[in-house]
PDB file of C-alpha atoms in Angstrom:
ATOM      1  CA  UNK T  59      -1.099 -10.271   8.889  1.00  0.00           C
ATOM      2  CA  UNK T  60      -1.127  -6.492   9.419  1.00  0.00           C
ATOM      3  CA  UNK T  61       2.777  -6.072   8.002  1.00  0.00           C
ATOM      4  CA  UNK T  62       2.084  -9.273   5.223  1.00  0.00           C
ATOM      5  CA  UNK T  63      -0.821  -6.749   4.311  1.00  0.00           C
ATOM      6  CA  UNK T  64       1.430  -4.244   3.629  1.00  0.00           C
ATOM      7  CA  UNK T  65       3.823  -6.251   2.307  1.00  0.00           C
ATOM      8  CA  UNK T  66       0.798  -6.207  -0.938  1.00  0.00           C
ATOM      9  CA  UNK T  67       1.590  -2.931  -1.198  1.00  0.00           C
ATOM     10  CA  UNK T  68       4.560  -1.868  -1.294  1.00  0.00           C
ATOM     11  CA  UNK T  69       3.350   2.219  -3.951  1.00  0.00           C
ATOM     12  CA  UNK T  70       1.012   2.796  -0.014  1.00  0.00           C
ATOM     13  CA  UNK T  71       2.033   5.417   2.004  1.00  0.00           C
ATOM     14  CA  UNK T  72       1.053   3.241   5.432  1.00  0.00           C
ATOM     15  CA  UNK T  73       0.426   4.079   8.416  1.00  0.00           C
ATOM     16  CA  UNK T  74      -1.174   2.089  11.857  1.00  0.00           C
ATOM     17  CA  UNK T  75      -3.628   3.466  14.344  1.00  0.00           C
ATOM     18  CA  UNK T  76      -3.132   0.529  17.849  1.00  0.00           C
ATOM     19  CA  UNK T  77      -6.091   1.341  19.962  1.00  0.00           C
ATOM     20  CA  UNK T  78      -8.043   0.251  23.435  1.00  0.00           C
ATOM     21  CA  UNK T  79     -10.390   1.880  25.619  1.00  0.00           C
ATOM     22  CA  UNK T  80      -7.980   5.189  23.635  1.00  0.00           C
ATOM     23  CA  UNK T  81      -5.630   5.172  20.341  1.00  0.00           C
ATOM     24  CA  UNK T  82      -2.255   5.083  20.087  1.00  0.00           C
ATOM     25  CA  UNK T  83      -0.620   6.816  17.550  1.00  0.00           C
ATOM     26  CA  UNK T  84       1.768   3.613  16.445  1.00  0.00           C
ATOM     27  CA  UNK T  85       2.888   5.341  13.312  1.00  0.00           C
ATOM     28  CA  UNK T  86       1.415   8.046  11.193  1.00  0.00           C
ATOM     29  CA  UNK T  87       1.186   7.353   7.297  1.00  0.00           C
ATOM     30  CA  UNK T  88       4.786   6.306   5.346  1.00  0.00           C
ATOM     31  CA  UNK T  89       6.423   5.537   2.645  1.00  0.00           C
ATOM     32  CA  UNK T  90       9.140   3.368   4.861  1.00  0.00           C
ATOM     33  CA  UNK T  91       7.614   0.005   5.455  1.00  0.00           C
ATOM     34  CA  UNK T  92       9.904  -0.938   7.420  1.00  0.00           C
ATOM     35  CA  UNK T  93       9.147   1.403   9.952  1.00  0.00           C
ATOM     36  CA  UNK T  94       5.020   0.668   9.528  1.00  0.00           C
ATOM     37  CA  UNK T  95       6.240  -2.853  10.938  1.00  0.00           C
ATOM     38  CA  UNK T  96       8.931  -2.310  13.550  1.00  0.00           C
ATOM     39  CA  UNK T  97       6.667  -0.366  15.187  1.00  0.00           C
ATOM     40  CA  UNK T  98       4.241  -2.731  14.412  1.00  0.00           C
ATOM     41  CA  UNK T  99       6.187  -5.006  17.140  1.00  0.00           C
ATOM     42  CA  UNK T 100       6.555  -2.909  19.326  1.00  0.00           C
ATOM     43  CA  UNK T 101       2.786  -2.220  20.353  1.00  0.00           C
ATOM     44  CA  UNK T 102       1.128  -4.674  22.792  1.00  0.00           C
ATOM     45  CA  UNK T 103      -1.403  -4.635  25.623  1.00  0.00           C
ATOM     46  CA  UNK T 104      -1.039  -2.261  28.012  1.00  0.00           C
ATOM     47  CA  UNK T 105      -0.171   1.018  25.719  1.00  0.00           C
ATOM     48  CA  UNK T 106      -3.606   2.427  26.418  1.00  0.00           C
ATOM     49  CA  UNK T 107      -6.963   2.193  29.129  1.00  0.00           C
ATOM     50  CA  UNK T 108      -9.111  -1.260  28.281  1.00  0.00           C
ATOM     51  CA  UNK T 109     -12.267  -0.669  26.946  1.00  0.00           C
ATOM     52  CA  UNK T 110     -12.625  -0.894  23.348  1.00  0.00           C
ATOM     53  CA  UNK T 111     -12.965   2.975  21.372  1.00  0.00           C
ATOM     54  CA  UNK T 112     -13.827   2.477  17.680  1.00  0.00           C
ATOM     55  CA  UNK T 113     -15.133   5.588  17.166  1.00  0.00           C
ATOM     56  CA  UNK T 114     -12.362   7.443  18.547  1.00  0.00           C
ATOM     57  CA  UNK T 115      -9.469   5.097  16.904  1.00  0.00           C
ATOM     58  CA  UNK T 116     -12.101   5.993  13.925  1.00  0.00           C
ATOM     59  CA  UNK T 117     -11.661   9.221  14.043  1.00  0.00           C
ATOM     60  CA  UNK T 118      -7.743   9.072  14.099  1.00  0.00           C
ATOM     61  CA  UNK T 119      -7.098   7.085  11.368  1.00  0.00           C
ATOM     62  CA  UNK T 120      -9.450   9.527   8.993  1.00  0.00           C
ATOM     63  CA  UNK T 121      -7.283  12.832  10.738  1.00  0.00           C
ATOM     64  CA  UNK T 122      -4.415  11.379  10.362  1.00  0.00           C
ATOM     65  CA  UNK T 123      -5.644  10.163   5.966  1.00  0.00           C
ATOM     66  CA  UNK T 124      -6.857  13.759   5.759  1.00  0.00           C
ATOM     67  CA  UNK T 125      -3.971  15.375   5.505  1.00  0.00           C
ATOM     68  CA  UNK T 126      -2.420  12.972   3.107  1.00  0.00           C
ATOM     69  CA  UNK T 127      -2.768  13.964  -0.701  1.00  0.00           C
ATOM     70  CA  UNK T 128      -3.857  10.577  -3.421  1.00  0.00           C
ATOM     71  CA  UNK T 129      -6.961  10.307  -5.160  1.00  0.00           C
ATOM     72  CA  UNK T 130      -7.397   6.975  -1.953  1.00  0.00           C
ATOM     73  CA  UNK T 131      -7.604   6.231   0.689  1.00  0.00           C
ATOM     74  CA  UNK T 132      -8.593   3.836   3.622  1.00  0.00           C
ATOM     75  CA  UNK T 133      -9.077   2.138   6.613  1.00  0.00           C
ATOM     76  CA  UNK T 134      -9.228  -1.716   8.327  1.00  0.00           C
ATOM     77  CA  UNK T 135      -9.734  -1.393  11.219  1.00  0.00           C
ATOM     78  CA  UNK T 136      -9.554  -4.488  13.229  1.00  0.00           C
ATOM     79  CA  UNK T 137     -11.066  -5.136  16.291  1.00  0.00           C
ATOM     80  CA  UNK T 138     -12.571  -8.908  18.621  1.00  0.00           C
ATOM     81  CA  UNK T 139     -14.654  -6.722  21.259  1.00  0.00           C
ATOM     82  CA  UNK T 140     -18.004  -4.116  20.359  1.00  0.00           C
ATOM     83  CA  UNK T 141     -17.381   0.191  21.202  1.00  0.00           C
ATOM     84  CA  UNK T 142     -17.718   0.147  24.927  1.00  0.00           C
ATOM     85  CA  UNK T 143     -16.366   3.697  25.557  1.00  0.00           C
ATOM     86  CA  UNK T 144     -15.172   6.820  24.199  1.00  0.00           C
ATOM     87  CA  UNK T 145     -17.293   9.890  23.501  1.00  0.00           C
ATOM     88  CA  UNK T 146     -18.088   9.630  19.542  1.00  0.00           C
ATOM     89  CA  UNK T 147     -20.184   6.676  18.034  1.00  0.00           C
ATOM     90  CA  UNK T 148     -18.194   4.387  15.672  1.00  0.00           C
ATOM     91  CA  UNK T 149     -21.700   5.295  12.910  1.00  0.00           C
ATOM     92  CA  UNK T 150     -20.360   9.169  14.173  1.00  0.00           C
ATOM     93  CA  UNK T 151     -16.787   7.912  13.549  1.00  0.00           C
ATOM     94  CA  UNK T 152     -17.696   6.230   9.871  1.00  0.00           C
ATOM     95  CA  UNK T 153     -20.022   9.368   8.234  1.00  0.00           C
ATOM     96  CA  UNK T 154     -17.695  11.415   9.409  1.00  0.00           C
ATOM     97  CA  UNK T 155     -14.418   9.438   7.678  1.00  0.00           C
ATOM     98  CA  UNK T 156     -17.590   8.924   4.450  1.00  0.00           C
ATOM     99  CA  UNK T 157     -17.632  12.898   4.117  1.00  0.00           C
ATOM    100  CA  UNK T 158     -13.295  12.941   4.041  1.00  0.00           C
ATOM    101  CA  UNK T 159     -13.640  10.320   1.204  1.00  0.00           C
ATOM    102  CA  UNK T 160     -12.188   7.241   3.356  1.00  0.00           C
ATOM    103  CA  UNK T 161     -13.252   4.132   2.963  1.00  0.00           C
ATOM    104  CA  UNK T 162     -13.835   0.889   5.668  1.00  0.00           C
ATOM    105  CA  UNK T 163     -12.984  -1.980   6.279  1.00  0.00           C
ATOM    106  CA  UNK T 164     -13.665  -4.096   8.397  1.00  0.00           C
ATOM    107  CA  UNK T 165     -12.270  -7.366  10.562  1.00  0.00           C
ATOM    108  CA  UNK T 166     -14.194  -8.827  13.916  1.00  0.00           C
ATOM    109  CA  UNK T 167     -11.591 -11.323  14.850  1.00  0.00           C
ATOM    110  CA  UNK T 168     -11.775 -13.963  17.259  1.00  0.00           C
ATOM    111  CA  UNK T 169     -14.521 -16.678  18.754  1.00  0.00           C
ATOM    112  CA  UNK T 170     -17.080 -16.422  20.140  1.00  0.00           C
ATOM    113  CA  UNK T 171     -17.485 -17.396  23.557  1.00  0.00           C
ATOM    114  CA  UNK T 172     -14.308 -16.851  25.848  1.00  0.00           C
ATOM    115  CA  UNK T 173      -9.730 -16.590  25.554  1.00  0.00           C
ATOM    116  CA  UNK T 174      -6.833 -16.577  27.422  1.00  0.00           C
ATOM    117  CA  UNK T 175      -5.374 -13.749  26.599  1.00  0.00           C
ATOM    118  CA  UNK T 176      -1.185 -12.007  28.330  1.00  0.00           C
ATOM    119  CA  UNK T 177      -2.124  -8.635  30.268  1.00  0.00           C
ATOM    120  CA  UNK T 178       0.930  -6.362  32.096  1.00  0.00           C
ATOM    121  CA  UNK T 179       0.518  -7.720  35.533  1.00  0.00           C
ATOM    122  CA  UNK T 180       0.891  -4.928  38.959  1.00  0.00           C
ATOM    123  CA  UNK T 181       5.252  -7.131  38.605  1.00  0.00           C
ATOM    124  CA  UNK T 182       5.244  -5.195  35.116  1.00  0.00           C
ATOM    125  CA  UNK T 183       5.576  -9.009  33.552  1.00  0.00           C
ATOM    126  CA  UNK T 184       2.316 -10.230  31.379  1.00  0.00           C
ATOM    127  CA  UNK T 185      -0.466 -12.426  33.294  1.00  0.00           C
ATOM    128  CA  UNK T 186      -2.931 -15.130  31.622  1.00  0.00           C
ATOM    129  CA  UNK T 187      -6.887 -13.899  31.522  1.00  0.00           C
ATOM    130  CA  UNK T 188      -9.724 -14.830  30.278  1.00  0.00           C
ATOM    131  CA  UNK T 189     -11.516 -12.901  28.131  1.00  0.00           C
ATOM    132  CA  UNK T 190     -14.902 -13.035  27.090  1.00  0.00           C
ATOM    133  CA  UNK T 191     -15.279 -12.164  23.784  1.00  0.00           C
ATOM    134  CA  UNK T 192     -18.489  -8.989  22.220  1.00  0.00           C
ATOM    135  CA  UNK T 193     -18.370  -8.631  19.146  1.00  0.00           C
ATOM    136  CA  UNK T 194     -20.896  -6.385  17.264  1.00  0.00           C
ATOM    137  CA  UNK T 195     -20.988  -7.394  14.077  1.00  0.00           C
ATOM    138  CA  UNK T 196     -24.193  -5.331  13.044  1.00  0.00           C
ATOM    139  CA  UNK T 197     -22.398  -1.740  14.399  1.00  0.00           C
ATOM    140  CA  UNK T 198     -19.344  -3.368  11.858  1.00  0.00           C
ATOM    141  CA  UNK T 199     -21.486  -3.898   8.956  1.00  0.00           C
ATOM    142  CA  UNK T 200     -23.304  -0.491   8.986  1.00  0.00           C
ATOM    143  CA  UNK T 201     -19.770   1.115   9.719  1.00  0.00           C
ATOM    144  CA  UNK T 202     -17.903  -0.034   5.934  1.00  0.00           C
ATOM    145  CA  UNK T 203     -21.635   0.370   4.204  1.00  0.00           C
ATOM    146  CA  UNK T 204     -21.545   3.837   5.163  1.00  0.00           C
ATOM    147  CA  UNK T 205     -17.690   4.618   3.979  1.00  0.00           C
ATOM    148  CA  UNK T 206     -18.923   2.017   1.394  1.00  0.00           C
ATOM    149  CA  UNK T 207     -16.138  -1.019   2.521  1.00  0.00           C
ATOM    150  CA  UNK T 208     -17.083  -4.323   3.286  1.00  0.00           C
ATOM    151  CA  UNK T 209     -17.626  -7.016   6.146  1.00  0.00           C
ATOM    152  CA  UNK T 210     -15.470  -9.622   6.769  1.00  0.00           C
ATOM    153  CA  UNK T 211     -14.670 -12.349  10.247  1.00  0.00           C
ATOM    154  CA  UNK T 212     -12.029 -14.063  11.102  1.00  0.00           C
ATOM    155  CA  UNK T 213     -12.261 -16.597  13.552  1.00  0.00           C
ATOM    156  CA  UNK T 214      -8.866 -17.238  12.235  1.00  0.00           C
ATOM    157  CA  UNK T 215      -5.114 -16.319  11.090  1.00  0.00           C
ATOM    158  CA  UNK T 216      -5.914 -18.596   7.747  1.00  0.00           C
ATOM    159  CA  UNK T 217      -9.414 -15.884   7.258  1.00  0.00           C
ATOM    160  CA  UNK T 218      -7.391 -13.306   9.031  1.00  0.00           C
ATOM    161  CA  UNK T 219      -5.069 -13.735   5.463  1.00  0.00           C
ATOM    162  CA  UNK T 220      -7.946 -14.171   3.160  1.00  0.00           C
ATOM    163  CA  UNK T 221      -9.537 -10.816   4.787  1.00  0.00           C
ATOM    164  CA  UNK T 222      -6.563  -9.250   3.895  1.00  0.00           C
ATOM    165  CA  UNK T 223      -6.249 -10.320   0.277  1.00  0.00           C
ATOM    166  CA  UNK T 224     -10.525  -9.465  -1.035  1.00  0.00           C
ATOM    167  CA  UNK T 225      -9.324  -6.049   0.842  1.00  0.00           C
ATOM    168  CA  UNK T 226      -5.548  -6.272  -1.450  1.00  0.00           C
ATOM    169  CA  UNK T 227      -8.078  -6.841  -4.686  1.00  0.00           C
ATOM    170  CA  UNK T 228     -11.118  -4.063  -4.187  1.00  0.00           C
ATOM    171  CA  UNK T 229      -8.350  -1.384  -4.292  1.00  0.00           C
ATOM    172  CA  UNK T 230      -6.589  -2.501  -6.891  1.00  0.00           C
ATOM    173  CA  UNK T 231      -5.270   0.399  -9.470  1.00  0.00           C
ATOM    174  CA  UNK T 232      -6.579  -0.322 -13.182  1.00  0.00           C
ATOM    175  CA  UNK T 233      -3.000   2.563 -14.927  1.00  0.00           C
ATOM    176  CA  UNK T 234      -3.347   2.369 -18.533  1.00  0.00           C
ATOM    177  CA  UNK T 235      -0.472   3.871 -20.645  1.00  0.00           C
ATOM    178  CA  UNK T 236      -1.158   4.916 -24.008  1.00  0.00           C
ATOM    179  CA  UNK T 237       3.151   4.647 -26.060  1.00  0.00           C
ATOM    180  CA  UNK T 238       3.359   7.478 -28.965  1.00  0.00           C
ATOM    181  CA  UNK T 239       5.872   6.008 -31.639  1.00  0.00           C
ATOM    182  CA  UNK T 240       8.023   8.853 -32.670  1.00  0.00           C
ATOM    183  CA  UNK T 241       9.303   6.928 -36.696  1.00  0.00           C
ATOM    184  CA  UNK T 242      12.242   9.995 -38.032  1.00  0.00           C
ATOM    185  CA  UNK T 243      14.123   8.883 -40.995  1.00  0.00           C
ATOM    186  CA  UNK T 244      18.087   8.945 -40.501  1.00  0.00           C
ATOM    187  CA  UNK T 245      18.889   7.302 -43.377  1.00  0.00           C
ATOM    188  CA  UNK T 246      19.833  10.622 -45.726  1.00  0.00           C
ATOM    189  CA  UNK T 247      21.934  11.837 -43.184  1.00  0.00           C
ATOM    190  CA  UNK T 248      24.696   9.352 -43.294  1.00  0.00           C
ATOM    191  CA  UNK T 249      24.118   8.700 -47.952  1.00  0.00           C
ATOM    192  CA  UNK T 250      24.795  12.123 -47.859  1.00  0.00           C
ATOM    193  CA  UNK T 251      28.284  11.524 -46.563  1.00  0.00           C
ATOM    194  CA  UNK T 252      28.648   7.881 -48.768  1.00  0.00           C
ATOM    195  CA  UNK T 253      27.460   9.444 -51.518  1.00  0.00           C
ATOM    196  CA  UNK T 254      30.061  12.562 -51.028  1.00  0.00           C
ATOM    197  CA  UNK T 255      33.021   9.799 -50.261  1.00  0.00           C
ATOM    198  CA  UNK T 256      31.644   7.301 -52.259  1.00  0.00           C
ATOM    199  CA  UNK T 257      32.338  10.042 -55.844  1.00  0.00           C
ATOM    200  CA  UNK T 258      35.564  11.684 -54.258  1.00  0.00           C
ATOM    201  CA  UNK T 259      37.463   7.361 -54.694  1.00  0.00           C
ATOM    202  CA  UNK T 260      35.927   8.357 -58.983  1.00  0.00           C
ATOM    203  CA  UNK T 261      39.010  10.904 -58.572  1.00  0.00           C
ATOM    204  CA  UNK T 262      41.253   9.969 -55.722  1.00  0.00           C
ATOM    205  CA  UNK T 263      44.195   7.947 -57.335  1.00  0.00           C
ATOM    206  CA  UNK T 264      44.218   4.542 -54.568  1.00  0.00           C
ATOM    207  CA  UNK T 265      48.071   3.337 -53.580  1.00  0.00           C
ATOM    208  CA  UNK T 266      49.226   1.402 -55.940  1.00  0.00           C
ATOM    209  CA  UNK T 267      49.454   4.592 -58.914  1.00  0.00           C
ATOM    210  CA  UNK T 268      50.603   6.700 -55.875  1.00  0.00           C
ATOM    211  CA  UNK T 269      53.113   4.756 -55.944  1.00  0.00           C
ATOM    212  CA  UNK T 270      54.177   4.269 -59.494  1.00  0.00           C
ATOM    213  CA  UNK T 271      52.341   6.432 -61.526  1.00  0.00           C
ATOM    214  CA  UNK T 272      51.059   6.089 -64.565  1.00  0.00           C
ATOM    215  CA  UNK T 273      54.276   6.937 -67.165  1.00  0.00           C
ATOM    216  CA  UNK T 274      54.072   8.281 -70.321  1.00  0.00           C
ATOM    217  CA  UNK T 275      53.387   6.161 -74.125  1.00  0.00           C
ATOM    218  CA  UNK T 276      56.803   6.603 -75.710  1.00  0.00           C
TER     219      UNK T 276
END
């Protein structure tokens, strides 16, 4: 679904930051969207220590956006938990982003209760583990409010698509263009030579006159 959203924004520089116990730079903001999507495919559980460092993730994304030009800068924060590690409070990170002119759209994904997820095991493979879903919607809502963004909940793939579709519409820019038509009449440049040729034709003998010149009468 993230990659589908990237395809909707062909004219944007887009990057990605994965995070768990700390942020992990997946891709710097770039117009090479195929590169971003390929790196998203390579991202997986176990890249960084366990946990949910929302504040650190916001700061990491904001610092990369701050180095970019452009009038509009946004962060789409997708998380299935609440902040439980990291040195930076998520609301402080949101205030920092707001000061840099960055809007944050927050999406809480998953369902209440518990879920089965794949996690790395000691044998180098993956095994299934039960994850108790923890939500902090109030903090996510405040993050969005502090940065003039919006908060969404997504408990299924379609609702996640709907959240991205809403963000896509909110971030559409209207471009106005003015067309000025200047008319330059060029017919005179053709009319003048045509008139001259017509005059020359009046005094120039035709092919028949050249072949059979007129004979004076006796």
